PDB file of C-alpha atoms and ligand atoms in Angstrom:
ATOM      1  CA  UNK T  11     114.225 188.900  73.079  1.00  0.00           C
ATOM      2  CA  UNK T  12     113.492 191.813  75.343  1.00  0.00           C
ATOM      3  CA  UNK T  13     113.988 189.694  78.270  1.00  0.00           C
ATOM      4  CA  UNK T  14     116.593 191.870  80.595  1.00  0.00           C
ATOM      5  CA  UNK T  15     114.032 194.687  80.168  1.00  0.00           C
ATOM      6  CA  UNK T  16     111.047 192.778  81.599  1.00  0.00           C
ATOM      7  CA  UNK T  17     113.265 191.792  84.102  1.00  0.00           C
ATOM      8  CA  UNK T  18     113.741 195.173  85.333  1.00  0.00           C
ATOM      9  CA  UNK T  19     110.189 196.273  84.728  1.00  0.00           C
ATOM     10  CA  UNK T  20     109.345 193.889  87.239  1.00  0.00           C
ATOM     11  CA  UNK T  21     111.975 194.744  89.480  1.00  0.00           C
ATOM     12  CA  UNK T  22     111.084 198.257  89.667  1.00  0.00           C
ATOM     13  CA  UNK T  23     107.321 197.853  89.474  1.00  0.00           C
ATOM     14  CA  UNK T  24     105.044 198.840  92.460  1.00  0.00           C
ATOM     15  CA  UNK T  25     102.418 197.024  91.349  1.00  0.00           C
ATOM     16  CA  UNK T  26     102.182 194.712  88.650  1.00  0.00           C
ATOM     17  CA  UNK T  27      98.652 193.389  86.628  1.00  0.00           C
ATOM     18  CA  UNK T  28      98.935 190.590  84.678  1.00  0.00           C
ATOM     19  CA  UNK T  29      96.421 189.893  82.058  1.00  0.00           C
ATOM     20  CA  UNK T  30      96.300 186.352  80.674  1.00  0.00           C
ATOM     21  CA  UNK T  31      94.742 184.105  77.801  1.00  0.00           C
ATOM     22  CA  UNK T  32      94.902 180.591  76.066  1.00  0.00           C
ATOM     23  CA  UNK T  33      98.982 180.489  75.588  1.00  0.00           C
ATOM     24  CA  UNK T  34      99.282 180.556  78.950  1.00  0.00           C
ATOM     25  CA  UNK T  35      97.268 176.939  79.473  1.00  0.00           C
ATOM     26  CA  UNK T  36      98.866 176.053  75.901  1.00  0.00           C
ATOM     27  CA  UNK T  37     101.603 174.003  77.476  1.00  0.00           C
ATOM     28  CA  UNK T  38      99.238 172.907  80.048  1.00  0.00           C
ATOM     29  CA  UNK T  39      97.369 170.692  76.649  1.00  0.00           C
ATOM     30  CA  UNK T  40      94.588 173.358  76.551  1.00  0.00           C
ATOM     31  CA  UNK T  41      94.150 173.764  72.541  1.00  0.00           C
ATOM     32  CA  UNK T  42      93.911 177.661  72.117  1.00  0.00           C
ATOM     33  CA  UNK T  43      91.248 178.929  70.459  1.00  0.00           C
ATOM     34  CA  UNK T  44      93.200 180.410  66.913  1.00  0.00           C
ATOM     35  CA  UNK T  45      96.084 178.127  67.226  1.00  0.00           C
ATOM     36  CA  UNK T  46      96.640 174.864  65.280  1.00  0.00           C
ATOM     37  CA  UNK T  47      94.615 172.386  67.673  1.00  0.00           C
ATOM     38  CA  UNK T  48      91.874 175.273  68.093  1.00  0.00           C
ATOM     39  CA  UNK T  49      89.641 173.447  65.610  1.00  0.00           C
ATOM     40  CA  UNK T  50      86.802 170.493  67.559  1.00  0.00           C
ATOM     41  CA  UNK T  51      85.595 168.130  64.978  1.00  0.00           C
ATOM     42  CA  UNK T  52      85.194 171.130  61.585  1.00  0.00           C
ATOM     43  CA  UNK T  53      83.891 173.787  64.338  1.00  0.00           C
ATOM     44  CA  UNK T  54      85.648 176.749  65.277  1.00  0.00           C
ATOM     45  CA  UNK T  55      85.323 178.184  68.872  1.00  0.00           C
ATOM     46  CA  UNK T  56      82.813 181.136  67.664  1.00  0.00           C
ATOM     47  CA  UNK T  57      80.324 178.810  65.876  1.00  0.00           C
ATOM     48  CA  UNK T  58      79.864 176.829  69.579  1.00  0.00           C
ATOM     49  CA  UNK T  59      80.574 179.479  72.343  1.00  0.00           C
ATOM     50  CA  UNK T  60      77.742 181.449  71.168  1.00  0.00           C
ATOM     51  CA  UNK T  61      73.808 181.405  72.808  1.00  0.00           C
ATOM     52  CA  UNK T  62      72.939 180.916  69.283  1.00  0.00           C
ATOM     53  CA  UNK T  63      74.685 177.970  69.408  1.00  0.00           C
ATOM     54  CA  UNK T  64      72.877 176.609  72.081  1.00  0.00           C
ATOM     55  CA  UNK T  65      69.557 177.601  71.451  1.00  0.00           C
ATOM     56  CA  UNK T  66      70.209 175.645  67.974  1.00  0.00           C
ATOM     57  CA  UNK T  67      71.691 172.219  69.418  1.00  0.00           C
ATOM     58  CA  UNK T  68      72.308 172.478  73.058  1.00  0.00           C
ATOM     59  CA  UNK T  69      73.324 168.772  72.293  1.00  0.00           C
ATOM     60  CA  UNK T  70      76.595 169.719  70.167  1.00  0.00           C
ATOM     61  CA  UNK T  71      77.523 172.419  72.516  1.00  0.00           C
ATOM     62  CA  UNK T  72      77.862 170.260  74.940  1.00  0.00           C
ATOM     63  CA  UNK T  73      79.380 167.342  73.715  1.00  0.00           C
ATOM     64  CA  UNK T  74      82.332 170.374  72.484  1.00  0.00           C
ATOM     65  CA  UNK T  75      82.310 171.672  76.209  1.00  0.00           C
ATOM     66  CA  UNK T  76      82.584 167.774  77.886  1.00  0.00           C
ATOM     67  CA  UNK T  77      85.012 167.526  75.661  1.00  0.00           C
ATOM     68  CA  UNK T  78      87.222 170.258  76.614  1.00  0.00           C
ATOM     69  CA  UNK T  79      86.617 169.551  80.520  1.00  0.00           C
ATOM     70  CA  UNK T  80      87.738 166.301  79.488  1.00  0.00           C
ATOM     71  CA  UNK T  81      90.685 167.446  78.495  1.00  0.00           C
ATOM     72  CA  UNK T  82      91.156 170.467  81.237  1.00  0.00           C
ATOM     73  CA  UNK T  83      90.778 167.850  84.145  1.00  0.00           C
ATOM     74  CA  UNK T  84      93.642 165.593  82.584  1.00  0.00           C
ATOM     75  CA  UNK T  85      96.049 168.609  82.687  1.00  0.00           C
ATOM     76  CA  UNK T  86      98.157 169.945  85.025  1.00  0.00           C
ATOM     77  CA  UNK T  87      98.993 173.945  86.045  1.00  0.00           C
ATOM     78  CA  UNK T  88     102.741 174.946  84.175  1.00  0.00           C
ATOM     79  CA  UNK T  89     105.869 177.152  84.960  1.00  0.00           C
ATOM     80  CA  UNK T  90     103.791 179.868  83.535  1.00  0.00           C
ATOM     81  CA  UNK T  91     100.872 179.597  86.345  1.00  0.00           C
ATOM     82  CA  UNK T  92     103.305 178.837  89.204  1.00  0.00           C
ATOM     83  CA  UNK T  93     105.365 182.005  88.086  1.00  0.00           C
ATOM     84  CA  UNK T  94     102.366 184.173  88.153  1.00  0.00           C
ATOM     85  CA  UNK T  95     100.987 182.786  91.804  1.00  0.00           C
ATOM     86  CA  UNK T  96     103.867 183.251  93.532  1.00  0.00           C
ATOM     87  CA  UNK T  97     103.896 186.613  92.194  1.00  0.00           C
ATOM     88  CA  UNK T  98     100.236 187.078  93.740  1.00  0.00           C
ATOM     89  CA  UNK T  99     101.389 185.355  96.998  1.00  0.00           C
ATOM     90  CA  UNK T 100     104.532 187.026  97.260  1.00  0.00           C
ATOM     91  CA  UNK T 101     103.050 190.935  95.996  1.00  0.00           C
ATOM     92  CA  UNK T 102     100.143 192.127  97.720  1.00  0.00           C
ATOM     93  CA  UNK T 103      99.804 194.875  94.743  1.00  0.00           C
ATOM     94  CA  UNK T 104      99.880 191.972  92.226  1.00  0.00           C
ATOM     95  CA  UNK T 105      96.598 190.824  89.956  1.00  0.00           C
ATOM     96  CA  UNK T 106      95.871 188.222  87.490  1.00  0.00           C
ATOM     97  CA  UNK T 107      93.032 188.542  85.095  1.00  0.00           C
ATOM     98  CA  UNK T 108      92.403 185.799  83.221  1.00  0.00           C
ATOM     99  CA  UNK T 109      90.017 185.359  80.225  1.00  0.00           C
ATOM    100  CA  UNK T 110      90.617 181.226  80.762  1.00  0.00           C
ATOM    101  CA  UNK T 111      88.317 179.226  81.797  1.00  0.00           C
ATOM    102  CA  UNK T 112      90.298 176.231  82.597  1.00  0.00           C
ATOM    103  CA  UNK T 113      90.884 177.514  86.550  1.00  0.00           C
ATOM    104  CA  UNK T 114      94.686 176.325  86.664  1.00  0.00           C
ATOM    105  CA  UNK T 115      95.488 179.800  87.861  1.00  0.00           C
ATOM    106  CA  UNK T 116      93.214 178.906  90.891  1.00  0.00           C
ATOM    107  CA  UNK T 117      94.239 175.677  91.219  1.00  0.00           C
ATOM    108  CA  UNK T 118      98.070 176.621  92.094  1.00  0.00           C
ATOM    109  CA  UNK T 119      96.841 179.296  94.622  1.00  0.00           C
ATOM    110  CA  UNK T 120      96.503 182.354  92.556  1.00  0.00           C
ATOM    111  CA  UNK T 121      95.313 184.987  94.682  1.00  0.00           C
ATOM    112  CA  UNK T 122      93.443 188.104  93.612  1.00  0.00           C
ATOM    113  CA  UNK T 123      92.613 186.726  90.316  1.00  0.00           C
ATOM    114  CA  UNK T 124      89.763 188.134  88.444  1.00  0.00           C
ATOM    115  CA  UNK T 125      87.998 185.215  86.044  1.00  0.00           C
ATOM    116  CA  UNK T 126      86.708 187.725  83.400  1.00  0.00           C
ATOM    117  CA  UNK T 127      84.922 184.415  81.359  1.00  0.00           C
ATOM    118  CA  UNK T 128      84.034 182.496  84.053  1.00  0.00           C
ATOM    119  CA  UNK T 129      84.840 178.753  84.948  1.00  0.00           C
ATOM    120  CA  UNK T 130      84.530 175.721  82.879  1.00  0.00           C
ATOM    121  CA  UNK T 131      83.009 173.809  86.081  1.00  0.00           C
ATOM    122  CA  UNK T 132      80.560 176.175  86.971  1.00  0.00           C
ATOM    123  CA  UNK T 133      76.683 175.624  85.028  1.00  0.00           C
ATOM    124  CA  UNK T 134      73.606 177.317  85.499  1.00  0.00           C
ATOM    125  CA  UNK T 135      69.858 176.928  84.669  1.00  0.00           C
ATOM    126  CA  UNK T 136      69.436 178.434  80.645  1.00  0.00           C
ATOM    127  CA  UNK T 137      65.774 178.750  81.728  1.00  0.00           C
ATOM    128  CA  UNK T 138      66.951 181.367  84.807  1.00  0.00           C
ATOM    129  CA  UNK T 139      63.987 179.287  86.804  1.00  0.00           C
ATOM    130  CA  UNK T 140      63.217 180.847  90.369  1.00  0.00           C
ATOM    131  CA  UNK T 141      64.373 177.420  91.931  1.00  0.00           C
ATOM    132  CA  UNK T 142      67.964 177.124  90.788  1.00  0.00           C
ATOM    133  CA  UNK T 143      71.001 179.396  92.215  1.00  0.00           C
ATOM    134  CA  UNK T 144      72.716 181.676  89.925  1.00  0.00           C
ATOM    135  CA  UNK T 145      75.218 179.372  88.930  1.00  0.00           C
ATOM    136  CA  UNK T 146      76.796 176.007  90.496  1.00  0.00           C
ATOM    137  CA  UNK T 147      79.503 173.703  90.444  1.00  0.00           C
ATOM    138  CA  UNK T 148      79.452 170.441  88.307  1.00  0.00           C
ATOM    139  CA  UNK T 149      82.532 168.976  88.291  1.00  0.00           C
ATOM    140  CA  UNK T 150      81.138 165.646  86.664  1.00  0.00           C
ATOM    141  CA  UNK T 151      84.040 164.293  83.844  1.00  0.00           C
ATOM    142  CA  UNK T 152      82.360 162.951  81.699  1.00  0.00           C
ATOM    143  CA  UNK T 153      78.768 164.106  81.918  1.00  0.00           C
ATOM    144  CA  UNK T 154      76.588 161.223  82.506  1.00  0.00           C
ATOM    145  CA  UNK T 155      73.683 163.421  80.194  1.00  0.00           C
ATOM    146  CA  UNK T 156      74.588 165.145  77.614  1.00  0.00           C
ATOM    147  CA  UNK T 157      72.678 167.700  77.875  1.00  0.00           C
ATOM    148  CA  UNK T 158      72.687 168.109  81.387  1.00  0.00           C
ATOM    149  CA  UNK T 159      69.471 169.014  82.874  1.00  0.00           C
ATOM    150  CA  UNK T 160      68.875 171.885  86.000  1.00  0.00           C
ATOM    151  CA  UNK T 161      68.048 169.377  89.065  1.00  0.00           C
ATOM    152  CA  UNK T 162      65.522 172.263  89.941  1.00  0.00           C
ATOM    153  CA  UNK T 163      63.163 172.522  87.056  1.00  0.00           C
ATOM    154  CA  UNK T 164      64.169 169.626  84.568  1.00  0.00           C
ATOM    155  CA  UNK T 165      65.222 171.696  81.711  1.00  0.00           C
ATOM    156  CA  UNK T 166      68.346 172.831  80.162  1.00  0.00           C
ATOM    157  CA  UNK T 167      71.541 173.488  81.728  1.00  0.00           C
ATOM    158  CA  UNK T 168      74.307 176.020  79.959  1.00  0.00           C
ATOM    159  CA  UNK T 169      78.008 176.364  80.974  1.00  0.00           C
ATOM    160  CA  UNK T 170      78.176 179.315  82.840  1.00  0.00           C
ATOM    161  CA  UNK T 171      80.790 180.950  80.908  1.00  0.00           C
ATOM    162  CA  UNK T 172      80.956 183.905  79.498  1.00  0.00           C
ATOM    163  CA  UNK T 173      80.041 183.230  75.400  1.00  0.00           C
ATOM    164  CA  UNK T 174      80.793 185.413  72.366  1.00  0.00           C
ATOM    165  CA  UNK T 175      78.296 188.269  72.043  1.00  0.00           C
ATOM    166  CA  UNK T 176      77.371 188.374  76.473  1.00  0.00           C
ATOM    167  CA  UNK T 177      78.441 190.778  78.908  1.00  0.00           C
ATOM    168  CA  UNK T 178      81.032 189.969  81.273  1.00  0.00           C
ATOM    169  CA  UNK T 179      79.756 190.116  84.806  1.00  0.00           C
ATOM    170  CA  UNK T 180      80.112 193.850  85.988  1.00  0.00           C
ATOM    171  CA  UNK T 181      81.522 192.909  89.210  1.00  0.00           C
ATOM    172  CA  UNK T 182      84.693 191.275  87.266  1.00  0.00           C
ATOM    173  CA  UNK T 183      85.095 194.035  84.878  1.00  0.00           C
ATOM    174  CA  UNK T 184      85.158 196.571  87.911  1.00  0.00           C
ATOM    175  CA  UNK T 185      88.159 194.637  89.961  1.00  0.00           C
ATOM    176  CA  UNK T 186      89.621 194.429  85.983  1.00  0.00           C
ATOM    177  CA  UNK T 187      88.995 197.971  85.788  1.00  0.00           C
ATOM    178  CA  UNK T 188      90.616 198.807  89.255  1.00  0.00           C
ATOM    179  CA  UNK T 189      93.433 196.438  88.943  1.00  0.00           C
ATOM    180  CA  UNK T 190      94.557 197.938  85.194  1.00  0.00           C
ATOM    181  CA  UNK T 191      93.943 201.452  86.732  1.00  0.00           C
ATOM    182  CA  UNK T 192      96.743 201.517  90.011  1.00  0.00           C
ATOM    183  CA  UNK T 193      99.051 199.301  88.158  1.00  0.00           C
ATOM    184  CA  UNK T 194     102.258 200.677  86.710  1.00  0.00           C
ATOM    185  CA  UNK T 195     102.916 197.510  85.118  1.00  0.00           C
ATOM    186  CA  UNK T 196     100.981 195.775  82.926  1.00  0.00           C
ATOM    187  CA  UNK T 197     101.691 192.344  81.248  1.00  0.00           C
ATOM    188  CA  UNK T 198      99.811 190.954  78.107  1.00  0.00           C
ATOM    189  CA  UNK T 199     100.617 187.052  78.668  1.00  0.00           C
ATOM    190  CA  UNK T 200      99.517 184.417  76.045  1.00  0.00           C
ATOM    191  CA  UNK T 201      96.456 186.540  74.637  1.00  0.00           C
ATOM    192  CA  UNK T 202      95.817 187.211  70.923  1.00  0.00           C
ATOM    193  CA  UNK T 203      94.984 190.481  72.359  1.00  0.00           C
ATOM    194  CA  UNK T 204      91.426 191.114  70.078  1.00  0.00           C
ATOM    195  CA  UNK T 205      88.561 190.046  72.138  1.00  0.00           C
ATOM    196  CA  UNK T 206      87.174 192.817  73.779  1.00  0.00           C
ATOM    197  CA  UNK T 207      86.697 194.314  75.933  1.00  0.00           C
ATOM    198  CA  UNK T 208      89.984 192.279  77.726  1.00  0.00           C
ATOM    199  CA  UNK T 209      91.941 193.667  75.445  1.00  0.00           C
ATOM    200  CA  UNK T 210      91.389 196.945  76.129  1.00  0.00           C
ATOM    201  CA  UNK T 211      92.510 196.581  78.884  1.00  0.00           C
ATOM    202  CA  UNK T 212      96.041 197.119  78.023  1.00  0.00           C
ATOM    203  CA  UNK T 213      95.190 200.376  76.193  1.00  0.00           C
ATOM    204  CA  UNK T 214      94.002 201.947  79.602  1.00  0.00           C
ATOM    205  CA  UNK T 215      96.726 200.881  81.801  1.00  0.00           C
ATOM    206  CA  UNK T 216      99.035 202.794  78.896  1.00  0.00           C
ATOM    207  CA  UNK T 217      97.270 206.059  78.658  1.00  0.00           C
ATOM    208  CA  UNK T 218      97.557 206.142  82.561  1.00  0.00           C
ATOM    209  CA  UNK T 219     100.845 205.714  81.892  1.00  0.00           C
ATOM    210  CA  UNK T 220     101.875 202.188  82.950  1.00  0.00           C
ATOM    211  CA  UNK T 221     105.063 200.349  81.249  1.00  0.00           C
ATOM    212  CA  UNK T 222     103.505 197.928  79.219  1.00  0.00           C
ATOM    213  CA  UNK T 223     105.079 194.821  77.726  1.00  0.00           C
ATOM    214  CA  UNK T 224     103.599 191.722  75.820  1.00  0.00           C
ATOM    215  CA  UNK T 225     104.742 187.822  75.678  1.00  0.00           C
ATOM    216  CA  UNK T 226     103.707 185.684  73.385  1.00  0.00           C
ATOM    217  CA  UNK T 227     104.891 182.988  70.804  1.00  0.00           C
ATOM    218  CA  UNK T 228     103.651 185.459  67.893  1.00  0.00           C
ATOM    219  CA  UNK T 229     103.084 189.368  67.326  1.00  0.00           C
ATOM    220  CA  UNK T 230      99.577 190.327  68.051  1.00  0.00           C
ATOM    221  CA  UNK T 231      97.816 193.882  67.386  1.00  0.00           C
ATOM    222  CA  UNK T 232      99.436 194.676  71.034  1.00  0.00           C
ATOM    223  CA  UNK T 233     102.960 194.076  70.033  1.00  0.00           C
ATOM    224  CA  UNK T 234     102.862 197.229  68.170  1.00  0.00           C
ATOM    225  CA  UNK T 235     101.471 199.507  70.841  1.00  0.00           C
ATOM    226  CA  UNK T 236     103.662 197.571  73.731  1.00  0.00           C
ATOM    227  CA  UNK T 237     106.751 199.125  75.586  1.00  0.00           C
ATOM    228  CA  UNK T 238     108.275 195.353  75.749  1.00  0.00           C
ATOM    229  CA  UNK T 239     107.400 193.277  73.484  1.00  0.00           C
ATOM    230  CA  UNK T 240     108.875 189.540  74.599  1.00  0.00           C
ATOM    231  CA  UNK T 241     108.412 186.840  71.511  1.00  0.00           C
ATOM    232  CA  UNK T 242     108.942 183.317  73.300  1.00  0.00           C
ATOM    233  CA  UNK T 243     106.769 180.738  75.588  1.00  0.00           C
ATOM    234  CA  UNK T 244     105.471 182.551  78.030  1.00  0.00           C
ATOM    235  CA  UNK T 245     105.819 179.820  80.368  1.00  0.00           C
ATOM    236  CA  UNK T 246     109.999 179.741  79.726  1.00  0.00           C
ATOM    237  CA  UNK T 247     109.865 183.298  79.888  1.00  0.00           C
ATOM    238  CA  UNK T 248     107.709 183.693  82.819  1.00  0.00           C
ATOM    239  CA  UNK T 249     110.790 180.684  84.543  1.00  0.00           C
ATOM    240  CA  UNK T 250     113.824 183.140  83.384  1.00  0.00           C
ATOM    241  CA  UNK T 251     112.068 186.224  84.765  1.00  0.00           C
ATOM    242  CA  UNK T 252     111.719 184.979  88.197  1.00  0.00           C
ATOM    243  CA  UNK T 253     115.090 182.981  88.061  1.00  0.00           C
ATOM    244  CA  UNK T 254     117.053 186.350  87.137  1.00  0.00           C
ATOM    245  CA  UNK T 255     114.845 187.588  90.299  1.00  0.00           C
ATOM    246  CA  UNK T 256     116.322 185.434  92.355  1.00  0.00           C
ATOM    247  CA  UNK T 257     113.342 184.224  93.792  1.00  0.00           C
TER     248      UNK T 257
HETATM  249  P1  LIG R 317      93.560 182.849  71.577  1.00  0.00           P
HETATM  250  O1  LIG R 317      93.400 181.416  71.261  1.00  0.00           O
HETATM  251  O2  LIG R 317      92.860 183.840  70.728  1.00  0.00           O
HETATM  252  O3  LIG R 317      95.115 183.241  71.510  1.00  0.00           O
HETATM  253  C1  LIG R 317      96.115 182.520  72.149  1.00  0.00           C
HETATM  254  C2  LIG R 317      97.397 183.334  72.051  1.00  0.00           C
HETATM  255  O4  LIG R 317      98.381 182.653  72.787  1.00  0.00           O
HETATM  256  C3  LIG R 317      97.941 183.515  70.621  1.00  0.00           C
HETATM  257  O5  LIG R 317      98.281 184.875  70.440  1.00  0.00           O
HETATM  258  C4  LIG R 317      99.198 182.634  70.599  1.00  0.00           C
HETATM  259  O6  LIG R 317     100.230 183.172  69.797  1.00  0.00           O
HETATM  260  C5  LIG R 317      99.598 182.647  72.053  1.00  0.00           C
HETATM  261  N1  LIG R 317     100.333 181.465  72.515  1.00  0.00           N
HETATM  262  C6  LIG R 317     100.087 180.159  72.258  1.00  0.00           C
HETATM  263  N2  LIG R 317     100.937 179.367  72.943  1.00  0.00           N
HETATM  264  C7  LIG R 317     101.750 180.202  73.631  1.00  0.00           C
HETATM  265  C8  LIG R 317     102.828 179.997  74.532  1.00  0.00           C
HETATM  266  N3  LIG R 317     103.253 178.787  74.888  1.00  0.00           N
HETATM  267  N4  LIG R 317     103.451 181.109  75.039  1.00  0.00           N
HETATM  268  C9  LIG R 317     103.038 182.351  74.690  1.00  0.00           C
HETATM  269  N5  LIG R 317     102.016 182.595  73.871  1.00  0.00           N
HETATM  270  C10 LIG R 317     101.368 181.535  73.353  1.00  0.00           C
HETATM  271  O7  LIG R 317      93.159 183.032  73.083  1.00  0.00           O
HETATM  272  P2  LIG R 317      92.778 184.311  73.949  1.00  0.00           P
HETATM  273  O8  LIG R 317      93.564 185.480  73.493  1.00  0.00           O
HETATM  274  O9  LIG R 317      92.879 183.900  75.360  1.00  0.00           O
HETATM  275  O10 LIG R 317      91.239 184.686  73.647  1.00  0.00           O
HETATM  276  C11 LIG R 317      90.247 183.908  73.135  1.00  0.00           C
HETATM  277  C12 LIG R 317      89.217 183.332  74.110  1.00  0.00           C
HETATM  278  O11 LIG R 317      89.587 182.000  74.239  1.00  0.00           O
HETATM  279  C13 LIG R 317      89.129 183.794  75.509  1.00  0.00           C
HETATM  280  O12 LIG R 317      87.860 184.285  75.676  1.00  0.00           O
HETATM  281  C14 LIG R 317      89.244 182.537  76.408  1.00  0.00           C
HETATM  282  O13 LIG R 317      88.156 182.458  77.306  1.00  0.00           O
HETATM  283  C15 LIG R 317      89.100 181.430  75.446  1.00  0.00           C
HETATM  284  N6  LIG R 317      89.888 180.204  75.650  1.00  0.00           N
HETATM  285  C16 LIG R 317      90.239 179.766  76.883  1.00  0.00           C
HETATM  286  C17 LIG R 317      90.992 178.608  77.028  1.00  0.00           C
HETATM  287  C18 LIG R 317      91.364 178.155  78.415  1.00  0.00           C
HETATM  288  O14 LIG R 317      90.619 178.361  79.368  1.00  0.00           O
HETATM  289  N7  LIG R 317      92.540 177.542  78.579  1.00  0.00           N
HETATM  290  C19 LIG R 317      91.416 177.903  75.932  1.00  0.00           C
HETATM  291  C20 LIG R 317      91.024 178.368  74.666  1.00  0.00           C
HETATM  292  C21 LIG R 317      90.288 179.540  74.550  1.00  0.00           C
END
């Protein structure tokens, strides 16, 4: 593996953006999406995280969703989040984005971390009624209601993540946008690399002219278009980086 020249990428970078996915919470627990485990009872990821979905049985979405904060609140962070925190802490110049919604980059201390899809705690009123806030925090495991109902007006409640076929929040796609732009580093990390418009992403930050490099257990359509491409867990490759940094 390419790991002695991702080394010295990041020794020589100014400033380093980090772009993550699902492999990175894989040894966390977190099923990914495409990977073996990514099936929930015979229902793949796009036939749930869609409003479709919802507005067709807001009943099974949610069971799938309690489910997987189930499952998110019984895991802990991994070499692979540590790693990329103290990067953050460590290198003013240094941003995550994330398109998980699991919030283990937040919970060891990532700082300047854009959350592209949202959080898996936060909720929000699917009516939009005048009452409710935008979105808020419902860290219940496991739901008492499935559905959950908006305090405010009695109807439904929706996960406030960002589902197949919605618009990211511009705000998040701007800091993306800034943070791909100044970097002259940028690291594909645990991401099948196809769900736009993340994975674009990487295309910018290469026709401004950034190193690029990939890790991931597989090759993905960004392998091919990488500088580095690093096949391996990215949280054992993440651990060798920083130990042959000395840090
Ligand atoms: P994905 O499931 O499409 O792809 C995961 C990628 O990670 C694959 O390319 C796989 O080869 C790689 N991978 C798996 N284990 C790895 C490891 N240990 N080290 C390195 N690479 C590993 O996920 P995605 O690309 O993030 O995109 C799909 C969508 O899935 C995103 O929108 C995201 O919100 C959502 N998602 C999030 C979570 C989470 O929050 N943890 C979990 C599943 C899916």
């Amino acid at each position: 593996m390419d790991l002695d020249q991702i080394v010295r990428a990041v020794r020589g970078a100014r400033r380093i953006t980090v772009l993550t996915g699902a492999g990175v919470s894989a040894a966390s627990g977190i099923p990914t999406f495409r990977g073996p485990d990514g099936l929930w009872k015979q229902f793949r990821a796009e036939q749930l995280a869609t409003p479709e979905a919802f507005e067709r049985d807001p009943r099974l979405v949610w069971e799938w969703y309690d489910w997987r904060r189930q499952k998110v609140a019984a895991c802990q962070p991994n070499a692979a989040h540590r790693v990329l925190a103290a990067w953050s802490q460590r290198w003013p110049t240094c941003h995550i984005i994330t398109q998980n919604v699991d919030d283990l980059h937040l919970r060891v201390g990532t700082r300047d971390l854009v959350r592209l899809h949202g959080s898996i705690w936060d909720v929000s009123c699917w009516n939009g009624c005048a009452a409710a806030p935008s979105r808020w925090r419902d860290e219940r495991v496991p739901l008492d209601e499935v559905p959950p109902r908006c305090p405010h007006c009695g109807g439904l409640v929706r996960p406030a993540v960002v589902w197949f076929g919605e618009s990211l929040d511009p705000a998040d796609v701007e800091a993306a946008h800034a943070a791909t732009a100044s970097c002259d580093l940028f690291i594909s990390a645990g991401t099948s690399a196809i769900v736009y418009p993340a994975a674009a992403f990487l295309h910018d930050a290469k026709r401004r002219g950034a190193t690029t490099a990939e890790i991931n257990l597989e090759t993905t359509p960004a392998s091919e278009i990488v500088d580095i491409a690093v096949q391996g867990k990215v949280e054992e490759v993440l651990e060798q980086v920083e130990a042959a940094l000395g840090a």
